[in-house]
Amino acid sequence: MNTLHPLMPDADMMLWSAAAGALGLVVLLALADAFYSRTRAASQTLAYLALCWAVVLLLSGLPAAIWPGAYDELATAQFLAGPLCAAVGSYGASKWLSAHQRDHLMQVSLLAITLVCLAGVPLCLLLAPEWRLPVSGALAIANLSVVLWLSVRATQLGDRMAWGLALGCLLTLPAQIGLYGLALNTSRPPLLLQAGVALAALLSVVITAAMLWLRNHHIRQMRQGEVSRRDPITQLYDGVAMVRKIIGAQQRRQRTRRDGALMAVLLFEPERLLPLIGQAGLNDLYIQLARRMQRHTGAVNPAGRYYDRCFMVLLETMHSPRWIRTLGLRVASSLRRPLDLRSLDGRRIRVTPDIAVGIVHLSAAGKDVDQLLHEAQSVAQAARAMRSRAAMLDPESHTAVPVEHADLGSSWRALRDAVPAVPPRPKNPKTPKSAGKTPRSGRPRHKPA
């Protein structure tokens, strides 16, 4: 039986070339993930996806159309790739589903079907040529059916992520049947049918790859003991994450000369509200302030809760320095509007938060993070005495000035040229008492969690 199609119409060749390219992109992404994570699970995922790409390529007949002289080698690879890919897939599914910990039936079934497929690879060589590809297809489809059944069983045992693997297997089933039917027929089926098979194969590989990556990422986080970098109340970045974001922004600015600013939002004397609204109401106050702040700063600018009453926003998406004035005034005006909160006796009350906004331009790349954070908080404290409640650090006088009176210039370059070089602040500065250029009264001593 001639299972290869040396001659392929141009439309068919274009279709399967596009499918092979799309699947190849998924394999390249898996390769990048394996190189980045350097874990065994990522390497197994890469091996499985590469075999899936090879199976689709071989069964479609595209290699035979490109290299018609390599008939014998392609025919052998065609019936060997299916069971081998199925064995790797069932072995990976056993690890992915944690079969050895979840269910004895699942563990035995996946091990048995894996061994059957591995044994079927050399046994296919002993069969008559006309039986090799049908037996290979039967082994691959039987393996897929078992994995589909056990994935659904895993969902019944409480693994919600197994629904994604079951969906991938469900899409792989018609794709495999169509590919083996395409390889076994001596004539090419209609182009529309081939397009459906190619689409099913592509969707199945994409969904399976996504689920494998999600489970691998989850396991890697558990093994590394990573903690959440989000504030549990506001879901903003915590202090440690914001420090890392600022360091990254400084490094990017040294490479790309990209401009930006650091905004600090301080809430003053929140403890005076505790007898009125309690800790739950105070948490609701922080949540509403965070939402209002992000509504103006945008989702692409990293925002974090540096400590309980201090928010930090790293601004890197402003087109000109004048946006600093506009944004500072908007944030200060929005956060000063009354908030609807629930008191301890259950009544709805309106509370006006006592806030101030301080902005520091990321002009001196030599400043350390502690200096930038201290300056932003000091400027915010000085802004409390201003009418607009928004201030900016003047680059020349190094004092806090209201943003509505700040000389920002018409472009980032003009603002950069006006900034004198500032050396990094020493760890134990010895400055005279008369050299106070930024307001230091009430400097917060809180450290990020």
Coordinates of C-alpha atoms in Angstrom, one line a residue:
M1 CA 0.0 0.0 0.0
N2 CA 1.4 3.4 -1.0
T3 CA 0.9 5.5 2.2
L4 CA 2.9 8.4 0.9
H5 CA 1.8 11.0 -1.6
P6 CA 4.8 12.1 -3.6
L7 CA 2.6 14.5 -5.6
M8 CA 0.6 17.1 -3.7
P9 CA -1.5 19.8 -5.2
D10 CA -0.3 23.4 -4.6
A11 CA -3.3 24.3 -2.4
D12 CA -2.7 21.2 -0.2
M13 CA 1.0 22.0 0.1
M14 CA 0.2 25.6 1.2
L15 CA -2.3 24.4 3.8
W16 CA 0.0 21.9 5.4
S17 CA 3.0 24.2 5.2
A18 CA 1.1 26.8 7.1
A19 CA 0.0 24.2 9.7
A20 CA 3.6 23.0 10.1
G21 CA 4.8 26.6 10.6
A22 CA 2.2 27.3 13.2
L23 CA 3.0 24.1 15.1
G24 CA 6.7 24.9 14.7
L25 CA 6.1 28.2 16.5
V26 CA 4.6 26.3 19.5
V27 CA 7.6 24.1 19.6
L28 CA 9.9 27.1 19.5
L29 CA 8.0 28.6 22.5
A30 CA 8.4 25.3 24.3
L31 CA 12.1 25.4 23.5
A32 CA 12.4 28.9 25.0
D33 CA 10.5 27.8 28.1
A34 CA 12.8 24.8 28.5
F35 CA 15.9 26.9 28.1
Y36 CA 14.5 29.5 30.6
S37 CA 13.2 27.1 33.3
R38 CA 15.8 24.3 32.9
T39 CA 13.5 21.7 34.4
R40 CA 12.8 18.1 33.5
A41 CA 9.1 18.8 33.0
A42 CA 9.8 21.5 30.5
S43 CA 12.2 19.2 28.6
Q44 CA 9.5 16.5 28.5
T45 CA 7.0 19.0 27.2
L46 CA 9.4 20.1 24.5
A47 CA 10.0 16.5 23.5
Y48 CA 6.3 15.7 23.3
L49 CA 5.4 18.8 21.2
A50 CA 8.3 18.2 18.9
L51 CA 7.1 14.6 18.3
C52 CA 3.5 16.0 17.7
W53 CA 4.9 18.3 15.1
A54 CA 6.8 15.5 13.4
V55 CA 3.7 13.2 13.4
V56 CA 1.5 15.9 11.8
L57 CA 4.2 16.6 9.3
L58 CA 4.8 13.0 8.3
L59 CA 1.1 11.9 8.1
S60 CA 0.2 15.0 6.1
G61 CA 2.5 13.8 3.3
L62 CA 4.3 17.2 3.1
P63 CA 7.9 15.7 3.5
A64 CA 7.2 13.2 0.7
A65 CA 6.1 16.0 -1.6
I66 CA 9.3 17.9 -0.8
W67 CA 11.7 15.0 -0.9
P68 CA 10.1 12.3 -3.2
G69 CA 13.4 10.4 -3.3
A70 CA 13.4 9.6 0.4
Y71 CA 10.4 7.2 0.2
D72 CA 11.7 4.3 2.3
E73 CA 13.0 6.5 5.1
L74 CA 9.8 8.6 5.3
A75 CA 7.6 5.5 5.2
T76 CA 9.5 4.0 8.2
A77 CA 9.4 7.3 10.1
Q78 CA 5.7 7.6 9.3
F79 CA 4.5 4.5 11.2
L80 CA 7.1 4.7 14.0
A81 CA 6.4 8.3 15.0
G82 CA 2.8 7.7 16.0
P83 CA 3.3 5.1 18.8
L84 CA 6.4 6.8 20.0
C85 CA 4.7 10.1 20.4
A86 CA 1.7 8.4 22.1
A87 CA 4.0 6.7 24.6
V88 CA 5.8 10.0 25.4
G89 CA 2.4 11.6 25.8
S90 CA 0.9 9.0 28.2
Y91 CA 4.1 9.0 30.2
G92 CA 3.9 12.8 30.5
A93 CA 0.2 12.6 31.4
S94 CA 1.0 10.2 34.2
K95 CA 3.4 12.7 35.7
W96 CA 1.1 15.7 34.9
L97 CA -1.9 14.0 36.6
S98 CA 0.3 12.8 39.5
A99 CA -1.1 9.3 38.9
H100 CA 1.1 7.7 41.5
Q101 CA -0.4 9.9 44.2
R102 CA -4.0 10.1 43.0
D103 CA -5.3 6.8 41.9
H104 CA -3.9 3.2 41.5
L105 CA -6.1 2.5 38.5
M106 CA -4.9 5.6 36.8
Q107 CA -1.3 4.8 37.5
V108 CA -1.6 1.2 36.2
S109 CA -3.6 2.1 33.1
L110 CA -1.2 4.8 32.0
L111 CA 1.8 2.6 32.6
A112 CA 0.3 -0.3 30.7
I113 CA -0.7 1.8 27.6
T114 CA 2.8 3.4 27.6
L115 CA 4.5 0.0 27.6
V116 CA 2.1 -1.3 24.9
C117 CA 3.0 1.7 22.6
L118 CA 6.7 1.3 23.3
A119 CA 6.5 -2.4 22.5
G120 CA 4.5 -1.7 19.4
V121 CA 7.2 0.5 17.9
P122 CA 9.6 -2.4 17.1
L123 CA 6.7 -4.9 16.5
C124 CA 5.5 -2.8 13.7
L125 CA 8.7 -3.5 11.9
L126 CA 7.9 -7.2 11.9
L127 CA 4.5 -6.8 10.3
A128 CA 3.8 -6.8 6.6
P129 CA 4.2 -3.3 5.0
E130 CA 0.5 -2.9 4.4
W131 CA -0.3 -3.5 8.1
R132 CA 2.3 -1.3 9.6
L133 CA 0.6 2.1 9.4
P134 CA -2.9 0.8 10.4
V135 CA -1.5 -0.9 13.5
S136 CA 0.5 2.2 14.3
G137 CA -2.6 4.3 14.0
A138 CA -4.6 1.9 16.2
L139 CA -2.0 2.1 18.9
A140 CA -1.9 5.9 18.9
I141 CA -5.7 6.2 19.0
A142 CA -6.0 3.6 21.7
N143 CA -3.4 5.5 23.8
L144 CA -5.2 8.8 23.3
S145 CA -8.5 7.3 24.3
V146 CA -7.1 6.0 27.6
V147 CA -5.5 9.4 28.4
L148 CA -8.8 11.1 27.6
W149 CA -10.7 8.7 29.9
L150 CA -8.3 9.2 32.7
S151 CA -8.2 13.0 32.3
V152 CA -12.0 13.0 32.8
R153 CA -11.5 10.7 35.8
A154 CA -9.0 13.1 37.3
T155 CA -11.5 16.0 37.0
Q156 CA -14.0 13.8 39.0
L157 CA -11.2 13.4 41.7
G158 CA -10.9 17.2 42.1
D159 CA -8.3 18.2 39.5
R160 CA -9.9 21.2 37.7
M161 CA -6.9 21.7 35.5
A162 CA -7.4 18.3 34.0
W163 CA -10.4 19.7 32.1
G164 CA -7.9 21.5 29.9
L165 CA -6.0 18.3 29.2
A166 CA -9.2 16.4 28.5
L167 CA -10.2 19.1 26.0
G168 CA -6.9 18.9 24.3
C169 CA -7.3 15.1 24.0
L170 CA -10.8 15.5 22.7
L171 CA -9.6 17.7 19.9
T172 CA -6.6 15.4 19.2
L173 CA -8.9 12.4 18.6
P174 CA -10.5 13.7 15.3
A175 CA -7.1 15.1 14.3
Q176 CA -5.4 11.8 14.6
I177 CA -8.2 9.9 12.9
G178 CA -8.1 12.4 10.0
L179 CA -4.3 12.3 9.7
Y180 CA -4.2 8.6 9.6
G181 CA -7.1 8.5 7.2
L182 CA -5.2 11.0 5.0
A183 CA -2.1 8.9 5.1
L184 CA -3.9 5.6 4.3
N185 CA -5.9 6.8 1.4
T186 CA -4.2 6.8 -2.0
S187 CA -6.2 9.9 -3.1
R188 CA -6.2 13.3 -1.4
P189 CA -9.5 14.2 0.3
P190 CA -11.2 17.5 -0.3
L191 CA -9.3 20.6 0.7
L192 CA -12.0 21.7 3.2
L193 CA -11.7 18.4 5.1
Q194 CA -8.0 18.7 5.2
A195 CA -8.3 22.2 6.6
G196 CA -10.6 20.9 9.3
V197 CA -8.0 18.2 10.3
A198 CA -5.2 20.7 10.3
L199 CA -7.2 23.1 12.5
A200 CA -8.1 20.4 14.9
A201 CA -4.4 19.3 15.1
L202 CA -3.3 22.9 15.7
L203 CA -5.9 23.6 18.4
S204 CA -5.2 20.4 20.2
V205 CA -1.5 21.1 20.3
V206 CA -1.9 24.7 21.5
I207 CA -4.4 23.7 24.3
T208 CA -2.2 20.8 25.4
A209 CA 0.9 22.9 25.4
A210 CA -0.8 25.7 27.4
M211 CA -2.0 23.2 30.0
L212 CA 1.4 21.5 30.3
W213 CA 3.0 24.9 30.8
L214 CA 0.5 26.0 33.5
R215 CA 1.0 22.8 35.5
N216 CA 4.8 23.0 35.1
H217 CA 4.8 26.6 36.2
H218 CA 2.6 25.8 39.2
I219 CA 4.8 22.9 40.3
R220 CA 7.9 25.0 39.9
Q221 CA 6.5 27.7 42.1
M222 CA 5.6 25.2 44.8
R223 CA 9.0 23.6 44.8
Q224 CA 10.8 26.9 44.9
G225 CA 8.6 28.1 47.7
E226 CA 7.8 31.4 46.0
V227 CA 5.6 33.7 48.0
S228 CA 3.0 36.0 46.5
R229 CA 4.4 39.4 45.5
R230 CA 1.0 41.0 45.9
D231 CA -0.5 42.9 48.8
P232 CA -3.2 40.7 50.3
I233 CA -5.6 43.6 50.8
T234 CA -5.3 45.8 47.7
Q235 CA -3.8 43.2 45.3
L236 CA -1.1 45.7 44.3
Y237 CA 2.6 44.9 44.3
D238 CA 4.1 44.7 47.7
G239 CA 7.2 46.7 48.9
V240 CA 9.8 44.1 47.7
A241 CA 8.3 43.9 44.3
M242 CA 8.1 47.6 43.9
V243 CA 11.8 48.0 44.8
R244 CA 12.6 45.5 42.1
K245 CA 10.5 47.4 39.6
I246 CA 12.3 50.6 40.4
I247 CA 15.7 49.0 40.0
G248 CA 14.6 47.5 36.7
A249 CA 13.4 51.0 35.6
Q250 CA 16.8 52.5 36.5
Q251 CA 18.6 49.8 34.5
R252 CA 16.4 50.3 31.5
R253 CA 17.0 54.1 31.7
Q254 CA 20.7 53.6 31.6
R255 CA 20.4 51.6 28.4
T256 CA 17.6 53.3 26.6
R257 CA 17.5 56.8 28.2
R258 CA 13.8 56.2 28.8
D259 CA 12.2 58.8 31.1
G260 CA 9.7 58.4 33.9
A261 CA 8.8 59.4 37.4
L262 CA 8.1 57.9 40.8
M263 CA 4.8 58.8 42.5
A264 CA 4.2 58.4 46.2
V265 CA 0.7 58.6 47.7
L266 CA 0.6 59.0 51.5
L267 CA -2.5 58.5 53.7
F268 CA -2.1 60.5 56.9
E269 CA -3.4 59.5 60.3
P270 CA -5.6 56.5 59.3
E271 CA -5.6 55.3 62.9
R272 CA -8.1 58.1 63.8
L273 CA -10.7 56.3 61.7
L274 CA -10.3 52.9 63.5
P275 CA -12.8 53.7 66.3
L276 CA -15.3 54.7 63.7
I277 CA -15.0 52.1 60.9
G278 CA -12.8 49.4 62.4
Q279 CA -10.0 47.4 60.7
A280 CA -12.4 46.0 58.0
G281 CA -13.5 49.5 57.1
L282 CA -10.0 50.7 57.0
N283 CA -9.1 47.8 54.6
D284 CA -12.0 48.9 52.4
L285 CA -10.6 52.4 52.5
Y286 CA -7.2 51.2 51.2
I287 CA -8.9 49.1 48.5
Q288 CA -11.0 52.1 47.2
L289 CA -7.9 54.3 47.2
A290 CA -5.9 51.8 45.2
R291 CA -8.7 51.5 42.6
R292 CA -9.1 55.2 42.2
M293 CA -5.3 55.7 41.9
Q294 CA -5.0 52.9 39.3
R295 CA -7.9 54.4 37.3
H296 CA -5.7 57.4 36.6
T297 CA -2.2 55.9 36.5
G298 CA -3.3 53.0 34.2
A299 CA -2.7 49.3 34.4
V300 CA 0.6 49.3 32.6
N301 CA 2.3 51.5 35.2
P302 CA 3.3 49.3 38.1
A303 CA 1.6 50.3 41.4
G304 CA 2.4 48.9 44.8
R305 CA 1.7 49.3 48.5
Y306 CA 5.1 50.2 49.9
Y307 CA 3.8 50.0 53.4
D308 CA 0.4 50.2 55.1
R309 CA -0.3 53.9 54.4
C310 CA 2.0 54.6 51.4
F311 CA 1.4 53.7 47.8
M312 CA 4.0 53.9 45.1
V313 CA 3.5 54.1 41.3
L314 CA 6.3 53.8 38.7
L315 CA 5.3 56.0 35.8
E316 CA 7.0 55.1 32.5
T317 CA 4.3 55.7 29.9
M318 CA 4.0 59.5 29.9
H319 CA 4.6 61.3 26.6
S320 CA 5.9 64.6 28.0
P321 CA 6.8 66.1 31.4
R322 CA 3.6 68.1 31.4
W323 CA 1.7 64.9 31.9
I324 CA 3.3 64.8 35.4
R325 CA 1.4 67.9 36.4
T326 CA -1.9 66.6 34.9
L327 CA -1.6 63.2 36.5
G328 CA -0.5 64.5 39.9
L329 CA -3.5 66.9 40.1
R330 CA -5.9 64.2 38.9
V331 CA -4.7 61.6 41.4
A332 CA -4.8 64.1 44.3
S333 CA -8.2 65.4 43.4
S334 CA -9.7 61.9 42.9
L335 CA -8.3 60.5 46.1
R336 CA -9.5 63.5 48.2
R337 CA -13.1 62.9 47.2
P338 CA -15.3 61.4 50.0
L339 CA -15.5 57.6 50.2
D340 CA -18.6 55.6 51.2
L341 CA -17.7 53.2 54.1
R342 CA -19.6 51.2 56.6
S343 CA -19.2 52.1 60.3
L344 CA -19.0 49.7 63.2
D345 CA -22.8 50.1 63.8
G346 CA -23.6 49.2 60.2
R347 CA -24.4 52.7 58.9
R348 CA -23.1 54.0 55.6
I349 CA -20.9 57.0 56.2
R350 CA -18.8 59.3 54.0
V351 CA -15.1 59.8 54.9
T352 CA -12.7 62.2 53.3
P353 CA -9.2 60.7 53.3
D354 CA -6.3 62.9 54.2
I355 CA -3.9 62.2 51.4
A356 CA -1.0 63.9 49.5
V357 CA 0.9 63.1 46.4
G358 CA 4.6 63.4 45.8
I359 CA 6.4 63.0 42.5
V360 CA 10.1 62.6 41.8
H361 CA 11.5 62.5 38.2
L362 CA 13.8 59.6 37.5
S363 CA 16.5 61.9 36.2
A364 CA 19.6 60.8 38.1
A365 CA 20.3 57.2 37.4
G366 CA 23.0 57.3 40.1
K367 CA 20.4 57.6 42.9
D368 CA 19.9 54.5 44.8
V369 CA 16.4 53.1 45.4
D370 CA 16.3 54.1 49.0
Q371 CA 17.1 57.7 48.1
L372 CA 14.3 57.8 45.5
L373 CA 11.8 56.3 47.8
H374 CA 12.7 58.7 50.6
E375 CA 12.5 61.8 48.3
A376 CA 9.1 60.7 47.0
Q377 CA 7.7 60.3 50.5
S378 CA 9.3 63.6 51.7
V379 CA 7.7 65.4 48.8
A380 CA 4.4 63.9 49.6
Q381 CA 4.6 65.0 53.2
A382 CA 5.4 68.5 52.1
A383 CA 2.4 68.4 49.7
R384 CA 0.1 68.0 52.7
A385 CA 0.5 71.7 53.4
M386 CA -0.2 72.7 49.8
R387 CA -3.6 73.6 48.4
S388 CA -3.5 71.0 45.6
R389 CA -2.1 68.2 47.8
A390 CA 0.3 67.4 44.9
A391 CA 4.0 68.3 44.8
M392 CA 7.1 67.6 42.8
L393 CA 10.8 67.7 43.6
D394 CA 12.4 70.6 41.9
P395 CA 15.6 69.4 40.2
E396 CA 17.5 72.7 40.7
S397 CA 16.6 73.8 44.2
H398 CA 15.9 70.2 45.4
T399 CA 12.8 71.4 47.3
A400 CA 9.2 70.4 47.0
V401 CA 7.1 72.7 44.9
P402 CA 3.4 72.4 43.9
V403 CA 3.0 70.6 40.6
E404 CA 0.9 73.4 39.2
H405 CA 3.9 75.8 39.7
A406 CA 6.6 73.4 38.7
D407 CA 8.7 74.3 35.6
L408 CA 8.6 71.1 33.7
G409 CA 9.6 72.2 30.3
S410 CA 8.2 71.2 27.0
S411 CA 10.0 67.9 26.5
W412 CA 11.8 65.2 28.5
R413 CA 15.1 66.3 27.0
A414 CA 14.6 69.8 28.4
L415 CA 13.8 68.5 31.8
R416 CA 16.9 66.2 31.7
D417 CA 19.1 69.1 30.8
A418 CA 17.9 71.1 33.8
V419 CA 18.7 68.3 36.2
P420 CA 22.2 68.6 37.8
A421 CA 24.2 65.4 38.3
V422 CA 23.4 64.0 41.8
P423 CA 25.8 61.5 43.3
P424 CA 24.5 58.5 45.1
R425 CA 23.6 59.2 48.7
P426 CA 26.1 57.6 51.2
K427 CA 24.8 55.1 53.7
N428 CA 25.7 57.4 56.6
P429 CA 25.5 60.9 55.3
K430 CA 27.1 63.6 57.3
T431 CA 25.3 66.8 56.3
P432 CA 25.1 70.0 58.3
K433 CA 21.9 70.8 60.1
S434 CA 21.4 73.8 57.8
A435 CA 21.5 71.8 54.6
G436 CA 18.0 70.5 54.8
K437 CA 16.8 70.7 51.2
T438 CA 13.9 68.2 51.4
P439 CA 11.5 68.3 54.3
R440 CA 12.5 65.6 56.7
S441 CA 10.0 66.1 59.5
G442 CA 7.9 63.0 60.1
R443 CA 10.0 60.9 57.8
P444 CA 8.4 57.4 57.8
R445 CA 10.5 54.7 59.2
H446 CA 8.4 51.8 57.9
K447 CA 10.1 49.1 56.0
P448 CA 8.4 47.1 53.2
A449 CA 7.0 43.8 54.2

